[in-house]
Amino acid sequence: MSNEPLVLGIETSCDETAVGIVRGRTLLANVISSSVEEHARFGGVVPEIASRAHLEAMEAILHQALNEAKISLTDIDAVAVTAGPGLVGALLVGVASASGLALGLGKPIYGVNHLAAHVSVDLLAHTQEVKPTIALLVSGGHSSLLQVDDITSSVTKLGESMDDAAGEAFDKIARVMGLGFPGGPAIDRDARSGNKTAIDFPRGLTQSSDWETRPFDFSFSGLKTAVARYLEATPNYARADVSASFQEAIVDVLMQKAIRACASTGIDSLVIAGGVAANSRLRTLAQERCDKAKISLRIPEPALCTDNGAMVACLGSLMVSAGRAPSPVGIEAQSSMSVTTVSVA
Ligand code: KG4
Ligand code: ZN
């Protein structure tokens, strides 16, 4: 019998009800049920619908994960759950479920940060943790550049988006072009047949004065406006060219700033995490630019970039192994949990 911790992780911060199980850094199960189709006609996630969907899906997803991992509930050493940030009603379903399990089993609970969990999932594929590393975290709700000295205890924010998150920009522009929700995967697909240099869209916060005052912050609102104006002024626009040029503007800025963060901190390791890290163009460009700058790059496989339970279980397992204290019984959901708070103390 392995003495590595067997950890069950629950994720319900947005529209995915997900349960992952890991032993140490080995992934045993990763089951996801998404309510995305129920939100599609509203063009975005409707919190009430998401919460109800979590309630309806939770029990089945939990059992499916246990079956997949070929373990029973009583084998578990610890329960991890996303405590924030996210939609409060949605988070509550996960937190209440995890609390019930932990209490019933008499096992510790780790209420962890969704964003730190995104970054930590990279460690399922690697035995060696690189410390420190720069992390570019790009999801539907957040875009930040972080310095990670230890993913279980020390995350520092270098910069973040002043307005929309990168994923949010993808979703909004996709909606204007009738590409459906979520927009990121649709634009990624559409862009493959387009010309990324067809339209020169603006790169936010990359003027020379910005590099002095806001080197690691992002802004995508100017880009969004520029694309909307272009679409209005060009009734017969070539959609694939717009997708490719818009996508290029986003990933170019993300990578310019990530490389700069590595250079100015002297850290030659970069992890890219969150739903937008699944973007095929970002993955290619990141590799090119990191090779050139001699930065070692890690990006989790695409299925582990978007929301999942494995990342929550992974961070929980790392917390157990690092000897971090569990969270108190009766933890609350923290909808606006700061990216620098790794877990609920
Ligand atoms: O991390 P995530 O699954 O959920 C949040 O924590 O927000 O990220 C979801 C975001 C959505 O905005 C979605 O459009 C975007 O990630 N996304 C992508 C791709 N896949 C998902 N954006 C660009 N290209 C993709 N392939
Ligand atoms: Zn996420």
Coordinates of C-alpha atoms and ligand atoms in Angstrom, one line a residue:
M1 CA 0.0 0.0 0.0
S2 CA 1.3 3.4 -1.0
N3 CA 1.8 5.9 1.8
E4 CA 1.1 8.8 -0.5
P5 CA -2.1 10.7 0.4
L6 CA -5.3 9.6 -1.4
V7 CA -7.2 12.9 -1.9
L8 CA -10.6 13.6 -3.3
G9 CA -11.1 17.1 -4.9
I10 CA -14.4 18.8 -5.6
E11 CA -14.8 21.7 -7.9
T12 CA -18.0 23.7 -8.4
S13 CA -16.9 27.4 -8.7
C14 CA -18.6 28.0 -12.1
D15 CA -20.5 25.7 -14.5
E16 CA -18.5 22.5 -14.1
T17 CA -19.4 19.9 -11.4
A18 CA -16.2 18.0 -11.1
V19 CA -14.6 15.4 -8.9
G20 CA -11.0 14.3 -9.1
I21 CA -9.1 11.7 -7.2
V22 CA -5.3 11.6 -6.9
R23 CA -2.8 9.4 -5.0
G24 CA 0.2 11.6 -4.4
R25 CA 0.7 13.1 -7.8
T26 CA -1.0 10.2 -9.7
L27 CA -4.3 10.9 -11.2
L28 CA -6.8 8.2 -10.5
A29 CA -10.1 9.8 -11.6
N30 CA -11.3 13.0 -13.2
V31 CA -15.0 13.2 -13.8
I32 CA -16.8 16.4 -15.1
S33 CA -20.4 17.3 -15.7
S34 CA -20.9 20.6 -17.3
S35 CA -24.1 22.7 -17.4
V36 CA -22.7 24.8 -20.2
E37 CA -25.5 23.9 -22.6
E38 CA -28.1 25.2 -20.2
H39 CA -26.3 28.6 -20.2
A40 CA -25.5 28.8 -23.9
R41 CA -28.8 30.5 -24.9
F42 CA -28.1 33.3 -22.3
G43 CA -24.6 33.9 -23.7
G44 CA -23.0 33.4 -20.3
V45 CA -23.2 31.5 -17.1
V46 CA -26.4 32.0 -15.1
P47 CA -25.5 31.6 -11.4
E48 CA -28.9 30.1 -10.3
I49 CA -28.8 27.5 -13.1
A50 CA -25.3 26.6 -12.3
S51 CA -26.0 26.1 -8.6
R52 CA -29.0 23.9 -9.3
A53 CA -27.0 21.8 -11.8
H54 CA -24.3 21.2 -9.2
L55 CA -26.9 20.0 -6.7
E56 CA -28.4 17.6 -9.3
A57 CA -25.1 16.3 -10.5
M58 CA -23.0 16.0 -7.4
E59 CA -23.9 12.6 -6.1
A60 CA -23.6 10.8 -9.4
I61 CA -20.3 12.5 -10.3
L62 CA -18.9 11.5 -6.9
H63 CA -19.8 7.9 -7.3
Q64 CA -18.5 7.8 -10.9
A65 CA -15.1 9.2 -9.7
L66 CA -14.9 6.6 -6.9
N67 CA -15.7 3.8 -9.4
E68 CA -13.1 5.2 -11.9
A69 CA -10.4 5.3 -9.2
K70 CA -11.5 1.8 -7.9
I71 CA -11.6 3.0 -4.3
S72 CA -14.3 3.4 -1.7
L73 CA -15.1 6.6 0.1
T74 CA -13.5 5.3 3.4
D75 CA -10.1 4.9 1.7
I76 CA -9.7 8.7 1.3
D77 CA -7.2 10.5 3.5
A78 CA -8.3 14.0 2.9
V79 CA -11.0 16.0 1.0
A80 CA -10.1 19.1 -0.9
V81 CA -12.6 21.6 -2.3
T82 CA -12.6 24.9 -4.2
A83 CA -13.5 27.5 -1.5
G84 CA -13.2 30.4 -3.9
P85 CA -13.1 32.5 -6.0
G86 CA -16.3 31.9 -8.0
L87 CA -20.0 32.2 -8.0
V88 CA -21.1 32.0 -4.3
G89 CA -24.1 29.8 -4.7
A90 CA -22.1 27.4 -6.9
L91 CA -19.2 27.3 -4.5
L92 CA -21.5 26.6 -1.6
V93 CA -22.7 23.3 -3.2
G94 CA -19.1 22.1 -3.4
V95 CA -18.1 23.4 0.1
A96 CA -21.2 21.8 1.7
S97 CA -20.7 18.5 0.0
A98 CA -17.0 18.4 0.9
S99 CA -17.7 19.4 4.5
G100 CA -20.3 16.7 4.8
L101 CA -17.9 14.1 3.5
A102 CA -15.0 15.2 5.6
L103 CA -17.1 15.2 8.8
G104 CA -18.7 11.9 8.0
L105 CA -15.4 10.3 7.3
G106 CA -13.6 12.0 10.1
K107 CA -10.9 13.2 7.6
P108 CA -9.4 16.7 7.2
I109 CA -10.8 19.2 4.7
Y110 CA -8.7 21.6 2.6
G111 CA -10.6 24.6 1.3
V112 CA -8.3 25.7 -1.6
N113 CA -8.1 28.5 -4.1
H114 CA -9.4 27.7 -7.5
L115 CA -6.6 29.8 -9.2
A116 CA -3.8 28.1 -7.2
A117 CA -5.4 24.8 -8.1
H118 CA -5.2 25.7 -11.8
V119 CA -1.5 26.4 -11.5
S120 CA -0.8 23.3 -9.3
V121 CA -2.3 20.8 -11.8
D122 CA 0.9 21.0 -13.8
L123 CA 2.6 19.0 -11.1
L124 CA 0.5 15.9 -11.9
A125 CA 2.8 15.5 -14.9
H126 CA 6.0 16.3 -13.2
T127 CA 7.8 14.8 -10.2
Q128 CA 10.0 17.9 -9.8
E129 CA 8.5 21.1 -8.7
V130 CA 10.4 24.2 -10.0
K131 CA 10.7 26.8 -7.3
P132 CA 10.3 29.6 -7.8
T133 CA 8.3 29.8 -11.1
I134 CA 6.4 32.5 -12.9
A135 CA 2.8 31.6 -13.6
L136 CA 0.6 33.1 -16.2
L137 CA -3.0 32.3 -15.1
V138 CA -5.6 32.9 -17.8
S139 CA -9.2 31.9 -17.2
G140 CA -12.7 33.1 -17.8
G141 CA -12.7 35.2 -14.6
H142 CA -9.0 36.1 -14.1
S143 CA -5.8 37.0 -15.9
S144 CA -2.8 37.4 -13.7
L145 CA 1.0 37.1 -13.6
L146 CA 2.2 35.4 -10.4
Q147 CA 5.4 34.6 -8.8
V148 CA 5.0 31.2 -7.2
D149 CA 7.7 30.4 -4.6
D150 CA 5.7 27.5 -3.2
I151 CA 2.2 26.6 -4.6
T152 CA 1.1 25.4 -1.1
S153 CA 2.0 28.5 0.7
S154 CA 3.5 31.4 -1.2
V155 CA 2.0 33.0 -4.3
T156 CA 2.7 36.7 -5.1
K157 CA 0.8 38.8 -7.6
L158 CA 2.9 40.7 -10.1
G159 CA 0.1 42.0 -12.1
E160 CA -3.5 41.3 -13.4
S161 CA -6.1 42.5 -15.8
M162 CA -7.4 46.0 -15.2
D163 CA -10.7 45.1 -17.0
D164 CA -11.8 41.8 -18.7
A165 CA -10.1 38.5 -18.2
A166 CA -8.6 37.0 -21.3
G167 CA -11.2 34.3 -21.4
E168 CA -14.0 36.8 -21.0
A169 CA -12.6 38.8 -24.0
F170 CA -12.7 35.6 -26.1
D171 CA -16.3 34.9 -24.9
K172 CA -17.5 38.4 -25.6
I173 CA -16.0 38.7 -29.1
A174 CA -17.3 35.2 -30.0
R175 CA -20.8 36.3 -29.0
V176 CA -20.6 39.4 -31.2
M177 CA -19.6 37.1 -34.1
G178 CA -22.3 34.6 -33.4
L179 CA -19.8 31.8 -32.5
G180 CA -21.7 30.7 -29.3
F181 CA -20.6 30.1 -25.7
P182 CA -18.0 29.5 -24.5
G183 CA -16.2 31.5 -27.1
G184 CA -12.6 30.6 -26.6
P185 CA -12.7 27.1 -28.1
A186 CA -14.9 28.4 -31.0
I187 CA -12.4 31.3 -31.8
D188 CA -9.5 28.9 -31.5
R189 CA -11.1 26.6 -34.1
D190 CA -12.2 29.4 -36.4
A191 CA -8.8 31.1 -36.3
R192 CA -7.1 28.0 -37.8
S193 CA -8.3 28.9 -41.2
G194 CA -7.7 32.6 -40.8
N195 CA -4.8 35.0 -41.3
K196 CA -3.5 36.3 -38.0
T197 CA -1.9 39.3 -39.6
A198 CA -5.0 40.3 -41.6
I199 CA -6.0 43.0 -39.1
D200 CA -3.7 44.9 -36.8
F201 CA -5.7 45.0 -33.6
P202 CA -4.3 47.0 -30.6
R203 CA -2.1 45.4 -27.9
G204 CA -3.3 46.8 -24.6
L205 CA -0.8 48.3 -22.1
T206 CA 2.3 47.8 -24.3
Q207 CA 3.2 51.5 -24.9
S208 CA 6.6 52.4 -23.5
S209 CA 5.1 54.3 -20.6
D210 CA 3.0 51.2 -19.8
W211 CA 6.1 49.1 -19.5
E212 CA 7.3 51.5 -16.9
T213 CA 4.1 51.9 -14.9
R214 CA 2.1 48.7 -15.5
P215 CA 4.6 46.1 -16.9
F216 CA 2.7 43.1 -15.7
D217 CA -0.9 44.3 -15.9
F218 CA -3.3 43.5 -18.8
S219 CA -6.1 45.4 -20.4
F220 CA -8.4 43.9 -23.1
S221 CA -11.2 46.5 -23.2
G222 CA -9.5 48.6 -26.0
L223 CA -9.0 45.4 -28.1
K224 CA -12.7 44.5 -27.6
T225 CA -13.8 47.9 -28.7
A226 CA -11.5 47.9 -31.7
V227 CA -12.9 44.5 -32.8
A228 CA -16.5 45.6 -32.3
R229 CA -15.8 48.8 -34.4
Y230 CA -14.1 46.8 -37.1
L231 CA -17.1 44.4 -37.3
E232 CA -19.5 47.3 -37.5
A233 CA -17.5 49.1 -40.2
T234 CA -16.9 45.9 -42.3
P235 CA -20.3 44.2 -43.0
N236 CA -18.8 41.5 -45.1
Y237 CA -15.8 40.7 -42.8
A238 CA -13.9 37.5 -43.1
R239 CA -14.7 35.9 -39.7
A240 CA -11.7 33.5 -39.6
D241 CA -9.4 36.5 -40.2
V242 CA -11.0 38.4 -37.4
S243 CA -10.8 35.4 -35.1
A244 CA -7.1 34.8 -35.9
S245 CA -6.1 38.5 -35.7
F246 CA -8.0 39.0 -32.4
Q247 CA -6.6 35.8 -30.9
E248 CA -3.1 36.9 -32.0
A249 CA -3.5 40.3 -30.2
I250 CA -4.4 38.5 -27.0
V251 CA -1.8 35.8 -27.0
D252 CA 0.9 38.2 -28.1
V253 CA 0.3 40.5 -25.1
L254 CA 0.1 37.6 -22.7
M255 CA 3.4 36.3 -23.9
Q256 CA 5.2 39.6 -24.0
K257 CA 4.3 40.2 -20.4
A258 CA 5.0 36.7 -19.2
I259 CA 8.5 36.8 -20.8
R260 CA 9.1 40.2 -19.3
A261 CA 8.1 38.9 -15.8
C262 CA 10.6 36.1 -16.1
A263 CA 13.3 38.5 -17.3
S264 CA 12.8 41.1 -14.6
T265 CA 12.6 38.6 -11.7
G266 CA 15.4 36.4 -13.1
I267 CA 13.2 33.4 -13.0
D268 CA 13.7 31.1 -16.0
S269 CA 10.6 28.9 -15.5
L270 CA 7.1 29.6 -16.7
V271 CA 3.8 27.7 -16.1
I272 CA 0.7 28.7 -18.1
A273 CA -2.6 27.7 -16.5
G274 CA -6.4 28.2 -16.7
G275 CA -8.9 27.7 -19.4
V276 CA -7.2 29.9 -22.0
A277 CA -4.0 27.9 -21.6
A278 CA -5.9 25.3 -23.8
N279 CA -5.7 27.8 -26.7
S280 CA -3.6 26.2 -29.5
R281 CA -2.1 29.4 -30.7
L282 CA -1.0 30.4 -27.2
R283 CA 0.6 27.1 -26.7
T284 CA 2.6 27.3 -29.9
L285 CA 3.6 31.0 -29.4
A286 CA 4.6 30.4 -25.8
Q287 CA 6.9 27.5 -26.8
E288 CA 8.5 29.7 -29.5
R289 CA 9.1 32.7 -27.3
C290 CA 10.3 30.6 -24.3
D291 CA 12.8 28.7 -26.5
K292 CA 14.1 32.0 -27.7
A293 CA 14.4 33.4 -24.2
K294 CA 15.8 30.2 -22.7
I295 CA 12.8 29.8 -20.3
S296 CA 11.6 26.4 -19.4
L297 CA 7.9 26.2 -20.2
R298 CA 5.2 24.0 -18.7
I299 CA 1.5 24.0 -19.8
P300 CA -0.8 21.2 -18.6
E301 CA -2.5 19.1 -21.2
P302 CA -5.6 21.0 -22.6
A303 CA -8.2 18.8 -20.7
L304 CA -6.5 19.8 -17.4
C305 CA -6.4 23.5 -18.3
T306 CA -10.2 24.1 -18.2
D307 CA -12.0 23.6 -14.9
N308 CA -11.7 20.1 -13.4
G309 CA -11.6 18.3 -10.0
A310 CA -8.1 16.8 -10.6
M311 CA -6.5 20.2 -10.0
V312 CA -8.3 20.6 -6.7
A313 CA -7.3 17.1 -5.6
C314 CA -3.8 17.8 -6.7
L315 CA -3.4 21.0 -4.7
G316 CA -5.0 19.2 -1.7
S317 CA -2.5 16.4 -2.1
L318 CA 0.4 18.8 -2.2
M319 CA -0.9 20.5 0.9
V320 CA -1.0 17.2 2.8
S321 CA 2.5 16.2 1.6
A322 CA 3.9 19.6 2.6
G323 CA 2.4 19.3 6.1
R324 CA 0.1 22.3 5.7
A325 CA -2.6 22.6 8.3
P326 CA -6.1 21.7 7.1
S327 CA -9.0 24.2 7.0
P328 CA -11.3 24.5 10.0
V329 CA -14.6 22.6 10.0
G330 CA -17.4 24.8 8.8
I331 CA -15.4 26.8 6.2
E332 CA -17.4 29.2 4.1
A333 CA -17.4 29.9 0.3
Q334 CA -15.3 33.0 -0.5
S335 CA -16.5 34.3 -3.8
S336 CA -13.8 36.9 -4.1
M337 CA -10.9 35.0 -2.5
S338 CA -7.6 36.7 -3.4
V339 CA -5.3 34.9 -5.8
T340 CA -2.6 35.0 -3.1
T341 CA -4.6 33.1 -0.6
V342 CA -3.8 29.4 -1.3
S343 CA -6.2 27.9 1.2
V344 CA -8.6 28.8 3.9
A345 CA -6.7 28.9 7.2
Ligands
KG4_1 O1 -10.4 28.1 -16.2 P1 -11.8 28.0 -16.9 O2 -12.2 26.7 -17.4 O3 -12.9 28.6 -16.0 C1 -12.7 29.7 -15.1 O4 -12.0 29.5 -14.1 O5 -13.0 30.8 -15.6 O6 -11.7 29.0 -18.1 C2 -12.8 29.2 -18.9 C3 -12.4 30.2 -20.0 C4 -13.6 30.6 -20.9 O7 -13.6 32.0 -21.0 C5 -13.2 30.0 -22.2 O8 -13.7 30.7 -23.4 C6 -11.7 29.9 -22.2 O9 -11.4 29.6 -20.9 N1 -11.2 28.9 -23.1 C7 -10.4 29.2 -24.1 C8 -10.1 27.9 -24.8 N2 -10.7 27.0 -24.0 C9 -11.3 27.6 -23.0 N3 -10.0 30.3 -24.6 C10 -9.2 30.3 -25.8 N4 -8.9 29.2 -26.4 C11 -9.4 28.0 -26.0 N5 -9.0 26.9 -26.6
ZN2 ZN -11.0 28.0 -13.7

